[in-house]
């Protein structure tokens, strides 16, 4: 007996495939939404974490900026205190400068030179006086430039010829001079002494190095001579 299926099986199969396709499409869409949601949540967590770190960094930066301002203020105060200390030290050193000036003038003035005026402006001293001749003025310049530890850099500003009347009948020719000289502080002398000692140490080291090289060269030159003389003895 032959059985004939009169039901619309093709439409049923097509409907089943369609339902399966829609179900897989819906599943894929749901999976995509879940994945996208997971990625969004992960990025949101990363952004939130980075924002928290940025907030901490901003707070620390503000705190460090405050500390930097405090340090700058302290440095300015330290510089001001050092300037005041230096000013006090200079004032204390300057109290003895007139004493050193007068002592050095007494020591360095040659015979026949007389000082008529002294004027000090900070470390520059202006000297006006009378000398018996130009040679006496030159001698004074040499003494101030070479023999005095407190006076340096003498500079002759002006020298003019004049006549001095000792008596109505006795008139003598003299030289009026004006010069400037620098008066050193104690701190300047200490710096000059330190520089001189450093230069002396450097020259001593250079001399020792040169002597060592010369000795080494002499030893190297004498070695071949001794080697050459040995066969002659045998």
PDB file of C-alpha atoms in Angstrom:
ATOM      1  CA  UNK A   1       0.000   0.000   0.000  1.00  0.00           C
ATOM      2  CA  UNK A   2       1.406   3.347  -1.065  1.00  0.00           C
ATOM      3  CA  UNK A   3       1.244   6.224   1.504  1.00  0.00           C
ATOM      4  CA  UNK A   4       1.154   9.742   0.154  1.00  0.00           C
ATOM      5  CA  UNK A   5       2.071  12.678   2.518  1.00  0.00           C
ATOM      6  CA  UNK A   6      -0.200  15.468   1.637  1.00  0.00           C
ATOM      7  CA  UNK A   7       1.104  17.815   4.453  1.00  0.00           C
ATOM      8  CA  UNK A   8       3.143  20.940   3.380  1.00  0.00           C
ATOM      9  CA  UNK A   9       6.478  19.540   4.584  1.00  0.00           C
ATOM     10  CA  UNK A  10       8.509  21.968   2.497  1.00  0.00           C
ATOM     11  CA  UNK A  11       6.866  24.957   4.153  1.00  0.00           C
ATOM     12  CA  UNK A  12       7.405  23.351   7.572  1.00  0.00           C
ATOM     13  CA  UNK A  13      11.116  22.781   6.845  1.00  0.00           C
ATOM     14  CA  UNK A  14      11.501  26.310   5.526  1.00  0.00           C
ATOM     15  CA  UNK A  15       9.759  27.642   8.667  1.00  0.00           C
ATOM     16  CA  UNK A  16      12.020  25.559  10.864  1.00  0.00           C
ATOM     17  CA  UNK A  17      15.129  26.895   9.106  1.00  0.00           C
ATOM     18  CA  UNK A  18      13.818  30.420   9.405  1.00  0.00           C
ATOM     19  CA  UNK A  19      13.164  30.016  13.129  1.00  0.00           C
ATOM     20  CA  UNK A  20      16.591  28.499  13.580  1.00  0.00           C
ATOM     21  CA  UNK A  21      18.212  31.411  11.719  1.00  0.00           C
ATOM     22  CA  UNK A  22      16.330  33.994  13.767  1.00  0.00           C
ATOM     23  CA  UNK A  23      17.222  32.195  16.973  1.00  0.00           C
ATOM     24  CA  UNK A  24      20.921  32.077  16.048  1.00  0.00           C
ATOM     25  CA  UNK A  25      20.785  35.741  14.991  1.00  0.00           C
ATOM     26  CA  UNK A  26      19.164  36.669  18.306  1.00  0.00           C
ATOM     27  CA  UNK A  27      21.736  34.630  20.178  1.00  0.00           C
ATOM     28  CA  UNK A  28      24.561  36.304  18.270  1.00  0.00           C
ATOM     29  CA  UNK A  29      23.053  39.721  19.009  1.00  0.00           C
ATOM     30  CA  UNK A  30      22.724  38.891  22.693  1.00  0.00           C
ATOM     31  CA  UNK A  31      26.285  37.575  22.778  1.00  0.00           C
ATOM     32  CA  UNK A  32      27.497  40.763  21.043  1.00  0.00           C
ATOM     33  CA  UNK A  33      25.617  42.903  23.543  1.00  0.00           C
ATOM     34  CA  UNK A  34      27.092  40.933  26.431  1.00  0.00           C
ATOM     35  CA  UNK A  35      30.624  41.221  25.015  1.00  0.00           C
ATOM     36  CA  UNK A  36      30.161  44.929  24.289  1.00  0.00           C
ATOM     37  CA  UNK A  37      28.757  45.443  27.776  1.00  0.00           C
ATOM     38  CA  UNK A  38      31.703  43.600  29.281  1.00  0.00           C
ATOM     39  CA  UNK A  39      34.177  45.677  27.259  1.00  0.00           C
ATOM     40  CA  UNK A  40      32.369  48.879  28.262  1.00  0.00           C
ATOM     41  CA  UNK A  41      32.388  47.913  31.923  1.00  0.00           C
ATOM     42  CA  UNK A  42      36.106  47.041  31.724  1.00  0.00           C
ATOM     43  CA  UNK A  43      36.998  50.333  30.024  1.00  0.00           C
ATOM     44  CA  UNK A  44      34.816  52.228  32.495  1.00  0.00           C
ATOM     45  CA  UNK A  45      36.661  50.561  35.366  1.00  0.00           C
ATOM     46  CA  UNK A  46      40.027  51.393  33.776  1.00  0.00           C
ATOM     47  CA  UNK A  47      38.975  55.014  33.227  1.00  0.00           C
ATOM     48  CA  UNK A  48      37.716  55.305  36.787  1.00  0.00           C
ATOM     49  CA  UNK A  49      40.959  53.808  38.109  1.00  0.00           C
ATOM     50  CA  UNK A  50      43.036  56.196  35.976  1.00  0.00           C
ATOM     51  CA  UNK A  51      40.938  59.147  37.100  1.00  0.00           C
ATOM     52  CA  UNK A  52      41.565  58.136  40.698  1.00  0.00           C
ATOM     53  CA  UNK A  53      45.293  57.967  40.016  1.00  0.00           C
ATOM     54  CA  UNK A  54      45.136  61.346  38.281  1.00  0.00           C
ATOM     55  CA  UNK A  55      43.364  62.806  41.289  1.00  0.00           C
ATOM     56  CA  UNK A  56      46.047  61.434  43.603  1.00  0.00           C
ATOM     57  CA  UNK A  57      48.763  62.832  41.337  1.00  0.00           C
ATOM     58  CA  UNK A  58      47.052  66.228  41.217  1.00  0.00           C
ATOM     59  CA  UNK A  59      46.848  66.283  44.997  1.00  0.00           C
ATOM     60  CA  UNK A  60      50.515  65.356  45.343  1.00  0.00           C
ATOM     61  CA  UNK A  61      51.510  67.928  42.727  1.00  0.00           C
ATOM     62  CA  UNK A  62      49.663  70.657  44.605  1.00  0.00           C
ATOM     63  CA  UNK A  63      51.299  69.560  47.853  1.00  0.00           C
ATOM     64  CA  UNK A  64      54.752  69.555  46.236  1.00  0.00           C
ATOM     65  CA  UNK A  65      54.114  72.962  44.677  1.00  0.00           C
ATOM     66  CA  UNK A  66      53.329  74.282  48.141  1.00  0.00           C
ATOM     67  CA  UNK A  67      56.540  72.762  49.464  1.00  0.00           C
ATOM     68  CA  UNK A  68      58.495  74.242  46.546  1.00  0.00           C
ATOM     69  CA  UNK A  69      57.073  77.670  47.341  1.00  0.00           C
ATOM     70  CA  UNK A  70      58.061  77.220  50.971  1.00  0.00           C
ATOM     71  CA  UNK A  71      61.571  76.161  49.918  1.00  0.00           C
ATOM     72  CA  UNK A  72      61.851  79.180  47.605  1.00  0.00           C
ATOM     73  CA  UNK A  73      60.742  81.426  50.454  1.00  0.00           C
ATOM     74  CA  UNK A  74      63.278  79.809  52.776  1.00  0.00           C
ATOM     75  CA  UNK A  75      66.015  80.209  50.155  1.00  0.00           C
ATOM     76  CA  UNK A  76      65.144  83.883  49.775  1.00  0.00           C
ATOM     77  CA  UNK A  77      65.251  84.317  53.556  1.00  0.00           C
ATOM     78  CA  UNK A  78      68.591  82.480  53.720  1.00  0.00           C
ATOM     79  CA  UNK A  79      69.990  84.695  50.951  1.00  0.00           C
ATOM     80  CA  UNK A  80      68.760  87.800  52.789  1.00  0.00           C
ATOM     81  CA  UNK A  81      70.321  86.575  56.047  1.00  0.00           C
ATOM     82  CA  UNK A  82      73.604  85.855  54.274  1.00  0.00           C
ATOM     83  CA  UNK A  83      73.545  89.323  52.725  1.00  0.00           C
ATOM     84  CA  UNK A  84      72.957  90.841  56.150  1.00  0.00           C
ATOM     85  CA  UNK A  85      75.728  88.728  57.627  1.00  0.00           C
ATOM     86  CA  UNK A  86      78.083  89.794  54.833  1.00  0.00           C
ATOM     87  CA  UNK A  87      77.102  93.413  55.358  1.00  0.00           C
ATOM     88  CA  UNK A  88      77.804  93.130  59.095  1.00  0.00           C
ATOM     89  CA  UNK A  89      81.140  91.448  58.409  1.00  0.00           C
ATOM     90  CA  UNK A  90      82.044  94.146  55.893  1.00  0.00           C
ATOM     91  CA  UNK A  91      81.121  96.836  58.389  1.00  0.00           C
ATOM     92  CA  UNK A  92      83.242  95.175  61.046  1.00  0.00           C
ATOM     93  CA  UNK A  93      86.127  94.876  58.615  1.00  0.00           C
ATOM     94  CA  UNK A  94      85.645  98.446  57.402  1.00  0.00           C
ATOM     95  CA  UNK A  95      86.055  99.776  60.924  1.00  0.00           C
ATOM     96  CA  UNK A  96      89.746  98.940  60.762  1.00  0.00           C
ATOM     97  CA  UNK A  97      90.280 100.181  57.208  1.00  0.00           C
ATOM     98  CA  UNK A  98      91.142 103.798  58.193  1.00  0.00           C
ATOM     99  CA  UNK A  99      93.684 102.455  60.665  1.00  0.00           C
ATOM    100  CA  UNK A 100      95.319 100.296  57.996  1.00  0.00           C
ATOM    101  CA  UNK A 101      95.207 103.226  55.563  1.00  0.00           C
ATOM    102  CA  UNK A 102      97.001 105.617  57.901  1.00  0.00           C
ATOM    103  CA  UNK A 103      99.543 102.981  58.942  1.00  0.00           C
ATOM    104  CA  UNK A 104     100.360 102.155  55.330  1.00  0.00           C
ATOM    105  CA  UNK A 105     100.651 105.805  54.338  1.00  0.00           C
ATOM    106  CA  UNK A 106     103.082 106.425  57.169  1.00  0.00           C
ATOM    107  CA  UNK A 107     105.138 103.413  56.085  1.00  0.00           C
ATOM    108  CA  UNK A 108     105.072 104.039  52.340  1.00  0.00           C
ATOM    109  CA  UNK A 109     105.427 107.821  52.121  1.00  0.00           C
ATOM    110  CA  UNK A 110     108.973 108.637  50.996  1.00  0.00           C
ATOM    111  CA  UNK A 111     110.905 111.635  52.257  1.00  0.00           C
ATOM    112  CA  UNK A 112     109.910 114.845  50.581  1.00  0.00           C
ATOM    113  CA  UNK A 113     106.232 113.869  50.064  1.00  0.00           C
ATOM    114  CA  UNK A 114     103.460 115.488  52.108  1.00  0.00           C
ATOM    115  CA  UNK A 115      99.777 114.564  52.053  1.00  0.00           C
ATOM    116  CA  UNK A 116      97.382 117.492  52.131  1.00  0.00           C
ATOM    117  CA  UNK A 117      94.038 115.718  51.617  1.00  0.00           C
ATOM    118  CA  UNK A 118      92.577 112.230  52.028  1.00  0.00           C
ATOM    119  CA  UNK A 119      89.134 111.162  50.864  1.00  0.00           C
ATOM    120  CA  UNK A 120      87.756 107.625  51.045  1.00  0.00           C
ATOM    121  CA  UNK A 121      84.810 106.451  48.916  1.00  0.00           C
ATOM    122  CA  UNK A 122      84.077 102.839  49.837  1.00  0.00           C
ATOM    123  CA  UNK A 123      87.385 101.137  48.956  1.00  0.00           C
ATOM    124  CA  UNK A 124      88.802 103.899  46.751  1.00  0.00           C
ATOM    125  CA  UNK A 125      91.035 106.462  48.452  1.00  0.00           C
ATOM    126  CA  UNK A 126      91.828 109.781  46.805  1.00  0.00           C
ATOM    127  CA  UNK A 127      95.152 111.294  47.902  1.00  0.00           C
ATOM    128  CA  UNK A 128      96.274 114.845  47.265  1.00  0.00           C
ATOM    129  CA  UNK A 129      99.668 116.090  48.274  1.00  0.00           C
ATOM    130  CA  UNK A 130     102.872 117.945  47.551  1.00  0.00           C
ATOM    131  CA  UNK A 131     106.189 116.379  46.556  1.00  0.00           C
ATOM    132  CA  UNK A 132     109.616 117.915  46.184  1.00  0.00           C
ATOM    133  CA  UNK A 133     109.931 116.393  42.698  1.00  0.00           C
ATOM    134  CA  UNK A 134     108.273 114.077  40.221  1.00  0.00           C
ATOM    135  CA  UNK A 135     110.699 111.333  41.231  1.00  0.00           C
ATOM    136  CA  UNK A 136     109.243 111.392  44.742  1.00  0.00           C
ATOM    137  CA  UNK A 137     105.764 110.887  43.306  1.00  0.00           C
ATOM    138  CA  UNK A 138     107.014 107.944  41.237  1.00  0.00           C
ATOM    139  CA  UNK A 139     108.603 106.428  44.328  1.00  0.00           C
ATOM    140  CA  UNK A 140     105.312 106.770  46.200  1.00  0.00           C
ATOM    141  CA  UNK A 141     103.480 104.995  43.369  1.00  0.00           C
ATOM    142  CA  UNK A 142     105.996 102.138  43.433  1.00  0.00           C
ATOM    143  CA  UNK A 143     105.716 101.810  47.217  1.00  0.00           C
ATOM    144  CA  UNK A 144     101.930 101.723  47.158  1.00  0.00           C
ATOM    145  CA  UNK A 145     101.832  99.221  44.294  1.00  0.00           C
ATOM    146  CA  UNK A 146     104.550  96.810  45.454  1.00  0.00           C
ATOM    147  CA  UNK A 147     105.235  97.166  49.169  1.00  0.00           C
ATOM    148  CA  UNK A 148     101.821  97.485  50.778  1.00  0.00           C
ATOM    149  CA  UNK A 149      99.546  94.479  51.478  1.00  0.00           C
ATOM    150  CA  UNK A 150      96.540  96.743  52.116  1.00  0.00           C
ATOM    151  CA  UNK A 151      96.899  99.203  49.243  1.00  0.00           C
ATOM    152  CA  UNK A 152      96.857  98.220  45.586  1.00  0.00           C
ATOM    153  CA  UNK A 153      96.354  99.582  42.073  1.00  0.00           C
ATOM    154  CA  UNK A 154      97.677 103.148  42.580  1.00  0.00           C
ATOM    155  CA  UNK A 155      96.624 105.470  39.762  1.00  0.00           C
ATOM    156  CA  UNK A 156      98.137 108.903  39.222  1.00  0.00           C
ATOM    157  CA  UNK A 157      95.344 111.274  38.221  1.00  0.00           C
ATOM    158  CA  UNK A 158      97.185 114.577  37.941  1.00  0.00           C
ATOM    159  CA  UNK A 159     100.553 116.137  38.635  1.00  0.00           C
ATOM    160  CA  UNK A 160     101.272 119.825  38.226  1.00  0.00           C
ATOM    161  CA  UNK A 161     104.246 122.074  38.919  1.00  0.00           C
ATOM    162  CA  UNK A 162     103.887 124.754  41.574  1.00  0.00           C
ATOM    163  CA  UNK A 163     105.983 127.121  43.656  1.00  0.00           C
ATOM    164  CA  UNK A 164     106.087 127.224  47.444  1.00  0.00           C
ATOM    165  CA  UNK A 165     107.343 130.340  49.219  1.00  0.00           C
ATOM    166  CA  UNK A 166     109.220 129.314  52.333  1.00  0.00           C
ATOM    167  CA  UNK A 167     110.278 132.921  52.989  1.00  0.00           C
ATOM    168  CA  UNK A 168     109.747 136.100  50.969  1.00  0.00           C
ATOM    169  CA  UNK A 169     113.074 135.458  49.290  1.00  0.00           C
ATOM    170  CA  UNK A 170     113.134 131.640  49.337  1.00  0.00           C
ATOM    171  CA  UNK A 171     110.827 130.027  46.803  1.00  0.00           C
ATOM    172  CA  UNK A 172     111.014 126.409  45.752  1.00  0.00           C
ATOM    173  CA  UNK A 173     109.430 124.444  42.932  1.00  0.00           C
ATOM    174  CA  UNK A 174     107.282 121.502  43.988  1.00  0.00           C
ATOM    175  CA  UNK A 175     104.854 119.045  42.374  1.00  0.00           C
ATOM    176  CA  UNK A 176     101.199 118.948  43.337  1.00  0.00           C
ATOM    177  CA  UNK A 177      99.757 115.509  42.710  1.00  0.00           C
ATOM    178  CA  UNK A 178      96.427 113.713  42.885  1.00  0.00           C
ATOM    179  CA  UNK A 179      96.218 109.935  42.882  1.00  0.00           C
ATOM    180  CA  UNK A 180      93.790 107.159  43.700  1.00  0.00           C
ATOM    181  CA  UNK A 181      94.514 103.849  45.351  1.00  0.00           C
ATOM    182  CA  UNK A 182      92.358 100.866  46.310  1.00  0.00           C
ATOM    183  CA  UNK A 183      92.172  99.898  49.973  1.00  0.00           C
ATOM    184  CA  UNK A 184      91.683  96.152  50.478  1.00  0.00           C
ATOM    185  CA  UNK A 185      89.483  94.491  53.051  1.00  0.00           C
ATOM    186  CA  UNK A 186      90.589  91.590  55.223  1.00  0.00           C
ATOM    187  CA  UNK A 187      88.371  89.265  53.161  1.00  0.00           C
ATOM    188  CA  UNK A 188      90.151  90.427  49.996  1.00  0.00           C
ATOM    189  CA  UNK A 189      93.500  89.607  51.570  1.00  0.00           C
ATOM    190  CA  UNK A 190      92.267  86.132  52.553  1.00  0.00           C
ATOM    191  CA  UNK A 191      91.047  85.468  49.000  1.00  0.00           C
ATOM    192  CA  UNK A 192      94.345  86.677  47.550  1.00  0.00           C
ATOM    193  CA  UNK A 193      96.294  84.468  49.967  1.00  0.00           C
ATOM    194  CA  UNK A 194      94.131  81.435  49.078  1.00  0.00           C
ATOM    195  CA  UNK A 195      94.630  82.064  45.358  1.00  0.00           C
ATOM    196  CA  UNK A 196      98.380  82.436  45.840  1.00  0.00           C
ATOM    197  CA  UNK A 197      98.602  79.200  47.835  1.00  0.00           C
ATOM    198  CA  UNK A 198      96.554  77.350  45.200  1.00  0.00           C
ATOM    199  CA  UNK A 199      98.803  78.655  42.433  1.00  0.00           C
ATOM    200  CA  UNK A 200     101.891  77.683  44.423  1.00  0.00           C
ATOM    201  CA  UNK A 201     100.508  74.173  44.953  1.00  0.00           C
ATOM    202  CA  UNK A 202      99.753  73.797  41.259  1.00  0.00           C
ATOM    203  CA  UNK A 203     103.255  74.938  40.296  1.00  0.00           C
ATOM    204  CA  UNK A 204     104.772  72.549  42.842  1.00  0.00           C
ATOM    205  CA  UNK A 205     102.755  69.636  41.438  1.00  0.00           C
ATOM    206  CA  UNK A 206     103.766  70.582  37.905  1.00  0.00           C
ATOM    207  CA  UNK A 207     107.439  70.734  38.911  1.00  0.00           C
ATOM    208  CA  UNK A 208     107.217  67.354  40.636  1.00  0.00           C
ATOM    209  CA  UNK A 209     105.540  65.818  37.586  1.00  0.00           C
ATOM    210  CA  UNK A 210     108.192  67.272  35.287  1.00  0.00           C
ATOM    211  CA  UNK A 211     110.971  65.959  37.553  1.00  0.00           C
ATOM    212  CA  UNK A 212     109.395  62.493  37.607  1.00  0.00           C
ATOM    213  CA  UNK A 213     109.129  62.434  33.812  1.00  0.00           C
ATOM    214  CA  UNK A 214     112.739  63.599  33.486  1.00  0.00           C
ATOM    215  CA  UNK A 215     113.907  60.880  35.896  1.00  0.00           C
ATOM    216  CA  UNK A 216     111.941  58.236  34.002  1.00  0.00           C
ATOM    217  CA  UNK A 217     113.421  59.414  30.715  1.00  0.00           C
ATOM    218  CA  UNK A 218     116.945  59.364  32.162  1.00  0.00           C
ATOM    219  CA  UNK A 219     116.411  55.817  33.494  1.00  0.00           C
ATOM    220  CA  UNK A 220     115.121  54.635  30.118  1.00  0.00           C
ATOM    221  CA  UNK A 221     118.145  56.158  28.365  1.00  0.00           C
ATOM    222  CA  UNK A 222     120.682  54.590  30.749  1.00  0.00           C
ATOM    223  CA  UNK A 223     119.218  51.048  30.456  1.00  0.00           C
ATOM    224  CA  UNK A 224     120.356  50.403  26.829  1.00  0.00           C
ATOM    225  CA  UNK A 225     123.844  51.700  27.621  1.00  0.00           C
ATOM    226  CA  UNK A 226     124.218  49.186  30.438  1.00  0.00           C
ATOM    227  CA  UNK A 227     122.986  46.408  28.170  1.00  0.00           C
ATOM    228  CA  UNK A 228     125.451  47.323  25.464  1.00  0.00           C
ATOM    229  CA  UNK A 229     128.429  47.415  27.868  1.00  0.00           C
ATOM    230  CA  UNK A 230     127.756  43.941  29.284  1.00  0.00           C
ATOM    231  CA  UNK A 231     129.196  41.949  26.296  1.00  0.00           C
ATOM    232  CA  UNK A 232     132.381  44.050  26.392  1.00  0.00           C
ATOM    233  CA  UNK A 233     133.075  42.925  29.982  1.00  0.00           C
ATOM    234  CA  UNK A 234     132.583  39.249  29.151  1.00  0.00           C
TER     235      UNK A 234
END
